[in-house]
Amino acid sequence: MPLDWSPFVEIVRRHQRFLFTTHVRPDGDGLGSMKALALVLQQLGKQVQMVIASSMPPRYRFLDPEKEIAQFSPPGDSWRQAEVAIILDTGTWNQLGNFGPFLRTLPAAKLVIDHHQTQDDLGGVRLVDATAEATGRLVAEAIGALGVPLSAQVANMLFVALAMDTGWFRHSNTTAPTFALGEALLRAGAQPTIMYEHLFEASTLPRLKLMGLALDRLEVVHHGQVAHTEIRLADYAATGATPQDTEDLVNFTRSVAGVEVGLFFMEQPRGGVKVSFRSRALVDVARIAEQFAGGGHRLASGAIVEAPLPEARTRVLQAVFAALDAAR
């Protein structure tokens, strides 16, 4: 059932000062969606601030040449005048990092626009559609509800959001309507070739070296059904890479023939291990991630395990093995 965008339209109509954010370690869907909606509200004469609770990934800096997206730092006094806070591409506290405590105390109307099935109550209006292939689709609908024509710049932002969350239109969440939206964005001025070059043909040498480590450590276990690899804290100094350079490395795990579940483990500077889950179809990895206070989509999810890497790896593998055995 299509979302009712009238609460969103009413909030935009009644307020002037907006604060946007997306999840930590933001991706193309979160950043593209945020920039697209910010551009439209600015076009309507609204004041828009954008923050993220981590540094801007180098891969996506081309989306924000004016450097309007700031890195959040407590106590956040620079953003307390916002009348409305809009959270895009996540609906859980654990994906907001140090912005979460600030959001809890912010006396502003709150609105979530998201497509993940795992949701917390962030204290505001929730416009969530877990059947949408990308938050970018929902933002396109929201812009349509406002009656604002798409500019070429907005179309580019939405195209990045749509393409990145569908694996450049190859994942199972890609449907005929996905291509129809892509066509509409092209007609509005989106430039897929230029976007692709920025995203996939401009890797740094440190990122490629980090990729080599992930491939070298790739292991296949549990009768060939599970592939996993990892990045350790020391790898960043050894390669010159940054944590943001790990984006998409989990996809190598699911690319192995016969693998049903791919796992990517990444040690965190503050302790604990971030785990990315990918499933081919047999098991719902969102349910597995929820066992570790994470979540996401049925075929793509994440969690942070508060344990050293060897223990985290063992615990997650055991949970995945159990889910696979139950599904057979």
CSV table of C-alpha atoms in Angstrom, one decimal:
chain,number,residue,atom,x,y,z
A,1,MET,CA,0.0,0.0,0.0
A,2,PRO,CA,1.4,3.4,-0.9
A,3,LEU,CA,2.5,5.7,1.9
A,4,ASP,CA,0.4,8.6,2.9
A,5,TRP,CA,2.7,11.6,2.4
A,6,SER,CA,0.2,14.2,3.7
A,7,PRO,CA,1.8,14.3,7.2
A,8,PHE,CA,5.1,15.0,5.6
A,9,VAL,CA,3.7,17.7,3.4
A,10,GLU,CA,2.0,19.4,6.3
A,11,ILE,CA,5.2,19.3,8.4
A,12,VAL,CA,7.1,21.0,5.5
A,13,ARG,CA,4.4,23.5,5.0
A,14,ARG,CA,4.2,24.5,8.7
A,15,HIS,CA,8.0,24.7,9.5
A,16,GLN,CA,11.0,26.6,8.4
A,17,ARG,CA,14.1,25.1,10.0
A,18,PHE,CA,15.0,21.5,9.3
A,19,LEU,CA,17.8,19.2,10.4
A,20,PHE,CA,18.6,16.1,8.3
A,21,THR,CA,20.7,13.0,9.2
A,22,THR,CA,21.3,9.5,8.1
A,23,HIS,CA,23.0,6.4,9.6
A,24,VAL,CA,26.6,6.2,10.7
A,25,ARG,CA,29.0,5.1,7.9
A,26,PRO,CA,26.5,6.5,5.4
A,27,ASP,CA,26.1,5.0,2.0
A,28,GLY,CA,24.8,6.2,-1.4
A,29,ASP,CA,21.2,5.7,-0.4
A,30,GLY,CA,21.4,7.6,2.8
A,31,LEU,CA,23.5,10.4,1.5
A,32,GLY,CA,21.8,10.7,-1.9
A,33,SER,CA,18.4,10.7,-0.3
A,34,MET,CA,19.4,13.3,2.3
A,35,LYS,CA,21.0,15.6,-0.3
A,36,ALA,CA,18.0,15.3,-2.7
A,37,LEU,CA,15.4,16.2,-0.1
A,38,ALA,CA,17.6,19.0,1.3
A,39,LEU,CA,17.9,20.6,-2.2
A,40,VAL,CA,14.2,20.5,-2.7
A,41,LEU,CA,13.4,22.0,0.7
A,42,GLN,CA,16.0,24.7,0.1
A,43,GLN,CA,14.3,25.4,-3.3
A,44,LEU,CA,11.1,26.0,-1.3
A,45,GLY,CA,12.9,28.6,0.8
A,46,LYS,CA,13.5,26.4,3.9
A,47,GLN,CA,16.6,26.4,6.1
A,48,VAL,CA,18.2,23.0,6.0
A,49,GLN,CA,21.2,21.7,8.0
A,50,MET,CA,22.7,18.2,7.4
A,51,VAL,CA,24.8,16.2,9.8
A,52,ILE,CA,26.2,12.7,10.0
A,53,ALA,CA,27.5,11.0,13.1
A,54,SER,CA,30.7,9.9,11.3
A,55,SER,CA,33.1,11.4,8.8
A,56,MET,CA,32.1,11.8,5.2
A,57,PRO,CA,33.2,8.7,3.2
A,58,PRO,CA,35.8,9.9,0.5
A,59,ARG,CA,33.8,7.8,-2.1
A,60,TYR,CA,30.8,10.1,-1.7
A,61,ARG,CA,32.4,13.5,-1.3
A,62,PHE,CA,31.4,14.4,-4.9
A,63,LEU,CA,27.8,14.4,-3.8
A,64,ASP,CA,28.5,17.4,-1.5
A,65,PRO,CA,31.0,19.7,-3.2
A,66,GLU,CA,29.8,22.6,-1.1
A,67,LYS,CA,30.6,20.7,2.1
A,68,GLU,CA,27.1,21.3,3.5
A,69,ILE,CA,27.1,18.0,5.4
A,70,ALA,CA,28.7,18.4,8.7
A,71,GLN,CA,30.1,15.8,11.1
A,72,PHE,CA,28.1,15.8,14.3
A,73,SER,CA,29.9,16.4,17.5
A,74,PRO,CA,28.3,16.7,21.0
A,75,PRO,CA,26.7,18.7,22.6
A,76,GLY,CA,25.3,19.8,19.2
A,77,ASP,CA,24.4,23.4,20.1
A,78,SER,CA,24.7,24.5,16.5
A,79,TRP,CA,21.8,22.3,15.6
A,80,ARG,CA,19.4,22.9,18.5
A,81,GLN,CA,17.3,25.6,16.7
A,82,ALA,CA,15.8,23.0,14.3
A,83,GLU,CA,12.1,22.8,14.3
A,84,VAL,CA,12.0,19.4,12.5
A,85,ALA,CA,14.5,16.6,12.5
A,86,ILE,CA,14.2,14.2,9.5
A,87,ILE,CA,16.1,10.8,9.8
A,88,LEU,CA,16.6,9.1,6.5
A,89,ASP,CA,17.6,5.5,5.7
A,90,THR,CA,17.5,4.2,9.2
A,91,GLY,CA,14.9,3.9,12.0
A,92,THR,CA,17.1,2.5,14.8
A,93,TRP,CA,18.9,4.2,17.6
A,94,ASN,CA,22.1,2.1,17.2
A,95,GLN,CA,22.5,3.4,13.7
A,96,LEU,CA,22.6,7.1,14.8
A,97,GLY,CA,25.9,7.0,16.8
A,98,ASN,CA,26.5,9.9,19.0
A,99,PHE,CA,23.7,11.8,17.3
A,100,GLY,CA,21.2,9.5,19.0
A,101,PRO,CA,21.5,11.1,22.6
A,102,PHE,CA,21.2,14.5,21.0
A,103,LEU,CA,18.0,13.5,19.1
A,104,ARG,CA,16.4,12.2,22.3
A,105,THR,CA,16.6,15.6,23.9
A,106,LEU,CA,15.9,17.7,20.8
A,107,PRO,CA,12.6,19.6,21.2
A,108,ALA,CA,11.7,19.3,17.6
A,109,ALA,CA,9.2,17.4,15.6
A,110,LYS,CA,10.8,14.1,14.3
A,111,LEU,CA,10.1,12.2,11.1
A,112,VAL,CA,11.6,9.0,9.8
A,113,ILE,CA,11.8,8.1,6.1
A,114,ASP,CA,13.1,4.6,5.7
A,115,HIS,CA,12.8,1.2,4.0
A,116,HIS,CA,14.4,-1.1,6.6
A,117,GLN,CA,12.2,-3.7,8.4
A,118,THR,CA,14.0,-3.2,11.7
A,119,GLN,CA,12.6,-0.1,13.4
A,120,ASP,CA,12.8,1.5,16.9
A,121,ASP,CA,10.5,4.2,18.1
A,122,LEU,CA,12.4,7.4,17.5
A,123,GLY,CA,9.6,9.5,18.8
A,124,GLY,CA,8.0,10.9,15.7
A,125,VAL,CA,6.2,10.3,12.5
A,126,ARG,CA,7.3,7.1,10.7
A,127,LEU,CA,7.1,6.9,6.9
A,128,VAL,CA,8.5,3.4,6.4
A,129,ASP,CA,8.0,1.0,3.5
A,130,ALA,CA,10.1,-2.1,3.8
A,131,THR,CA,9.1,-3.2,0.3
A,132,ALA,CA,10.8,-0.2,-1.2
A,133,GLU,CA,14.2,-1.0,-2.9
A,134,ALA,CA,15.8,2.2,-1.6
A,135,THR,CA,15.0,5.2,0.6
A,136,GLY,CA,15.7,7.1,-2.5
A,137,ARG,CA,12.4,5.9,-3.9
A,138,LEU,CA,10.5,7.1,-0.9
A,139,VAL,CA,12.2,10.5,-1.1
A,140,ALA,CA,11.2,10.7,-4.8
A,141,GLU,CA,7.6,10.0,-3.7
A,142,ALA,CA,7.9,12.7,-1.0
A,143,ILE,CA,9.2,15.2,-3.5
A,144,GLY,CA,6.3,14.3,-5.8
A,145,ALA,CA,3.9,14.9,-2.9
A,146,LEU,CA,5.3,18.4,-2.5
A,147,GLY,CA,4.7,19.0,-6.2
A,148,VAL,CA,8.3,20.1,-6.9
A,149,PRO,CA,9.7,19.2,-10.4
A,150,LEU,CA,13.0,17.3,-10.3
A,151,SER,CA,16.1,19.3,-11.1
A,152,ALA,CA,19.1,17.5,-12.8
A,153,GLN,CA,21.0,17.9,-9.5
A,154,VAL,CA,18.2,16.3,-7.5
A,155,ALA,CA,17.8,13.5,-10.1
A,156,ASN,CA,21.5,12.7,-9.8
A,157,MET,CA,21.3,12.4,-6.0
A,158,LEU,CA,18.2,10.1,-6.3
A,159,PHE,CA,19.8,8.0,-9.0
A,160,VAL,CA,22.8,7.3,-6.8
A,161,ALA,CA,20.5,6.3,-3.9
A,162,LEU,CA,18.4,4.0,-6.2
A,163,ALA,CA,21.4,2.5,-8.0
A,164,MET,CA,23.6,1.8,-4.9
A,165,ASP,CA,20.9,0.1,-2.9
A,166,THR,CA,20.0,-2.2,-5.8
A,167,GLY,CA,23.7,-3.1,-6.6
A,168,TRP,CA,23.5,-1.0,-9.8
A,169,PHE,CA,20.1,-2.6,-10.7
A,170,ARG,CA,21.3,-6.3,-10.2
A,171,HIS,CA,20.0,-7.2,-6.8
A,172,SER,CA,16.7,-9.1,-6.2
A,173,ASN,CA,15.1,-6.0,-5.0
A,174,THR,CA,15.3,-4.5,-8.5
A,175,THR,CA,11.8,-4.6,-10.2
A,176,ALA,CA,10.1,-3.1,-13.2
A,177,PRO,CA,9.1,0.0,-11.2
A,178,THR,CA,12.8,0.4,-10.2
A,179,PHE,CA,13.7,0.8,-13.9
A,180,ALA,CA,10.7,3.1,-14.4
A,181,LEU,CA,11.9,5.4,-11.7
A,182,GLY,CA,15.4,5.2,-13.1
A,183,GLU,CA,14.0,6.3,-16.5
A,184,ALA,CA,12.2,9.2,-14.9
A,185,LEU,CA,15.4,10.3,-13.2
A,186,LEU,CA,17.3,10.1,-16.5
A,187,ARG,CA,14.6,12.2,-18.2
A,188,ALA,CA,15.0,14.8,-15.4
A,189,GLY,CA,18.7,15.0,-16.1
A,190,ALA,CA,20.5,12.3,-14.1
A,191,GLN,CA,23.9,11.2,-15.6
A,192,PRO,CA,24.5,7.5,-14.8
A,193,THR,CA,27.8,7.3,-16.6
A,194,ILE,CA,29.3,10.2,-14.6
A,195,MET,CA,27.9,8.8,-11.3
A,196,TYR,CA,29.3,5.4,-12.0
A,197,GLU,CA,32.7,6.8,-12.7
A,198,HIS,CA,32.7,8.6,-9.4
A,199,LEU,CA,31.6,5.6,-7.5
A,200,PHE,CA,33.4,2.6,-9.1
A,201,GLU,CA,36.2,4.0,-11.2
A,202,ALA,CA,37.9,6.3,-8.7
A,203,SER,CA,39.2,3.9,-6.0
A,204,THR,CA,42.2,5.0,-4.0
A,205,LEU,CA,45.2,2.7,-3.9
A,206,PRO,CA,44.7,2.2,-0.1
A,207,ARG,CA,41.2,1.0,-0.7
A,208,LEU,CA,42.4,-1.5,-3.3
A,209,LYS,CA,45.1,-2.7,-0.8
A,210,LEU,CA,42.5,-3.2,1.8
A,211,MET,CA,40.4,-5.1,-0.7
A,212,GLY,CA,43.3,-7.4,-1.2
A,213,LEU,CA,43.5,-8.2,2.5
A,214,ALA,CA,39.8,-9.0,2.6
A,215,LEU,CA,40.1,-11.3,-0.4
A,216,ASP,CA,43.2,-13.0,1.1
A,217,ARG,CA,41.4,-13.8,4.3
A,218,LEU,CA,38.2,-15.1,2.6
A,219,GLU,CA,37.2,-18.5,4.0
A,220,VAL,CA,34.3,-20.9,3.1
A,221,VAL,CA,32.8,-23.0,5.9
A,222,HIS,CA,29.8,-25.1,6.8
A,223,HIS,CA,29.6,-27.3,3.8
A,224,GLY,CA,30.4,-24.4,1.4
A,225,GLN,CA,27.3,-22.5,2.5
A,226,VAL,CA,29.0,-19.7,4.4
A,227,ALA,CA,31.9,-17.4,3.4
A,228,HIS,CA,33.4,-14.8,5.7
A,229,THR,CA,36.3,-12.4,5.9
A,230,GLU,CA,37.5,-9.6,8.1
A,231,ILE,CA,39.4,-6.4,8.5
A,232,ARG,CA,41.4,-5.7,11.6
A,233,LEU,CA,42.3,-2.3,13.1
A,234,ALA,CA,45.9,-2.7,12.2
A,235,ASP,CA,45.0,-3.0,8.6
A,236,TYR,CA,44.3,0.7,8.2
A,237,ALA,CA,47.8,1.8,9.2
A,238,ALA,CA,49.3,-1.0,7.1
A,239,THR,CA,47.4,0.1,3.9
A,240,GLY,CA,46.7,3.8,4.5
A,241,ALA,CA,42.9,3.0,4.1
A,242,THR,CA,40.1,4.3,6.3
A,243,PRO,CA,37.1,2.4,7.7
A,244,GLN,CA,34.9,4.0,5.0
A,245,ASP,CA,37.0,2.0,2.4
A,246,THR,CA,35.4,-1.2,3.6
A,247,GLU,CA,32.1,-0.4,1.9
A,248,ASP,CA,30.9,-3.2,-0.4
A,249,LEU,CA,33.7,-5.6,0.6
A,250,VAL,CA,31.0,-7.9,2.1
A,251,ASN,CA,29.8,-8.5,-1.5
A,252,PHE,CA,32.8,-10.6,-2.2
A,253,THR,CA,31.7,-13.1,0.4
A,254,ARG,CA,28.3,-13.8,-1.3
A,255,SER,CA,29.9,-14.0,-4.8
A,256,VAL,CA,31.5,-17.4,-4.0
A,257,ALA,CA,29.7,-20.2,-5.8
A,258,GLY,CA,27.4,-22.2,-3.5
A,259,VAL,CA,27.5,-19.7,-0.7
A,260,GLU,CA,24.1,-18.9,1.0
A,261,VAL,CA,25.3,-16.4,3.6
A,262,GLY,CA,28.3,-14.0,3.4
A,263,LEU,CA,29.7,-12.3,6.5
A,264,PHE,CA,32.2,-9.4,6.8
A,265,PHE,CA,33.7,-8.7,10.3
A,266,MET,CA,35.3,-5.3,11.0
A,267,GLU,CA,37.0,-4.4,14.2
A,268,GLN,CA,35.9,-1.1,15.7
A,269,PRO,CA,38.2,1.6,17.1
A,270,ARG,CA,36.1,1.9,20.2
A,271,GLY,CA,35.9,-1.9,20.7
A,272,GLY,CA,33.6,-4.5,19.4
A,273,VAL,CA,33.1,-5.8,15.9
A,274,LYS,CA,30.7,-4.6,13.1
A,275,VAL,CA,29.2,-7.5,11.2
A,276,SER,CA,27.7,-7.2,7.8
A,277,PHE,CA,25.4,-10.0,6.7
A,278,ARG,CA,24.4,-10.9,3.1
A,279,SER,CA,22.0,-13.8,2.2
A,280,ARG,CA,21.3,-15.3,-1.2
A,281,ALA,CA,17.7,-16.3,-0.2
A,282,LEU,CA,17.6,-19.3,2.1
A,283,VAL,CA,17.7,-17.4,5.5
A,284,ASP,CA,16.5,-14.1,6.8
A,285,VAL,CA,19.7,-12.4,8.0
A,286,ALA,CA,17.8,-9.5,9.6
A,287,ARG,CA,16.5,-12.0,12.1
A,288,ILE,CA,20.0,-13.2,12.8
A,289,ALA,CA,21.3,-9.6,13.1
A,290,GLU,CA,18.5,-8.9,15.6
A,291,GLN,CA,20.0,-11.5,17.9
A,292,PHE,CA,23.0,-9.1,18.2
A,293,ALA,CA,20.9,-5.9,18.6
A,294,GLY,CA,21.2,-5.2,14.9
A,295,GLY,CA,18.8,-5.5,11.9
A,296,GLY,CA,18.1,-4.4,8.4
A,297,HIS,CA,16.7,-6.3,5.4
A,298,ARG,CA,16.0,-9.9,4.9
A,299,LEU,CA,19.0,-10.3,2.5
A,300,ALA,CA,21.3,-7.5,3.8
A,301,SER,CA,21.7,-6.6,7.5
A,302,GLY,CA,24.2,-5.5,10.0
A,303,ALA,CA,25.0,-5.5,13.7
A,304,ILE,CA,27.7,-4.6,16.2
A,305,VAL,CA,28.9,-7.4,18.5
A,306,GLU,CA,30.4,-6.1,21.7
A,307,ALA,CA,33.2,-8.7,21.9
A,308,PRO,CA,36.8,-9.3,20.7
A,309,LEU,CA,37.0,-10.4,17.0
A,310,PRO,CA,37.6,-14.1,17.6
A,311,GLU,CA,34.6,-14.3,20.0
A,312,ALA,CA,32.4,-12.2,17.8
A,313,ARG,CA,33.3,-14.4,14.8
A,314,THR,CA,32.5,-17.6,16.7
A,315,ARG,CA,29.2,-16.3,18.0
A,316,VAL,CA,27.9,-15.0,14.7
A,317,LEU,CA,29.0,-18.1,12.8
A,318,GLN,CA,27.2,-20.4,15.2
A,319,ALA,CA,24.0,-18.3,14.8
A,320,VAL,CA,24.3,-18.4,11.0
A,321,PHE,CA,25.0,-22.2,11.0
A,322,ALA,CA,21.9,-22.8,13.2
A,323,ALA,CA,19.7,-20.7,10.9
A,324,LEU,CA,20.9,-22.5,7.8
A,325,ASP,CA,20.4,-25.9,9.4
A,326,ALA,CA,16.9,-25.0,10.5
A,327,ALA,CA,16.1,-23.8,6.9
A,328,ARG,CA,17.1,-27.1,5.3
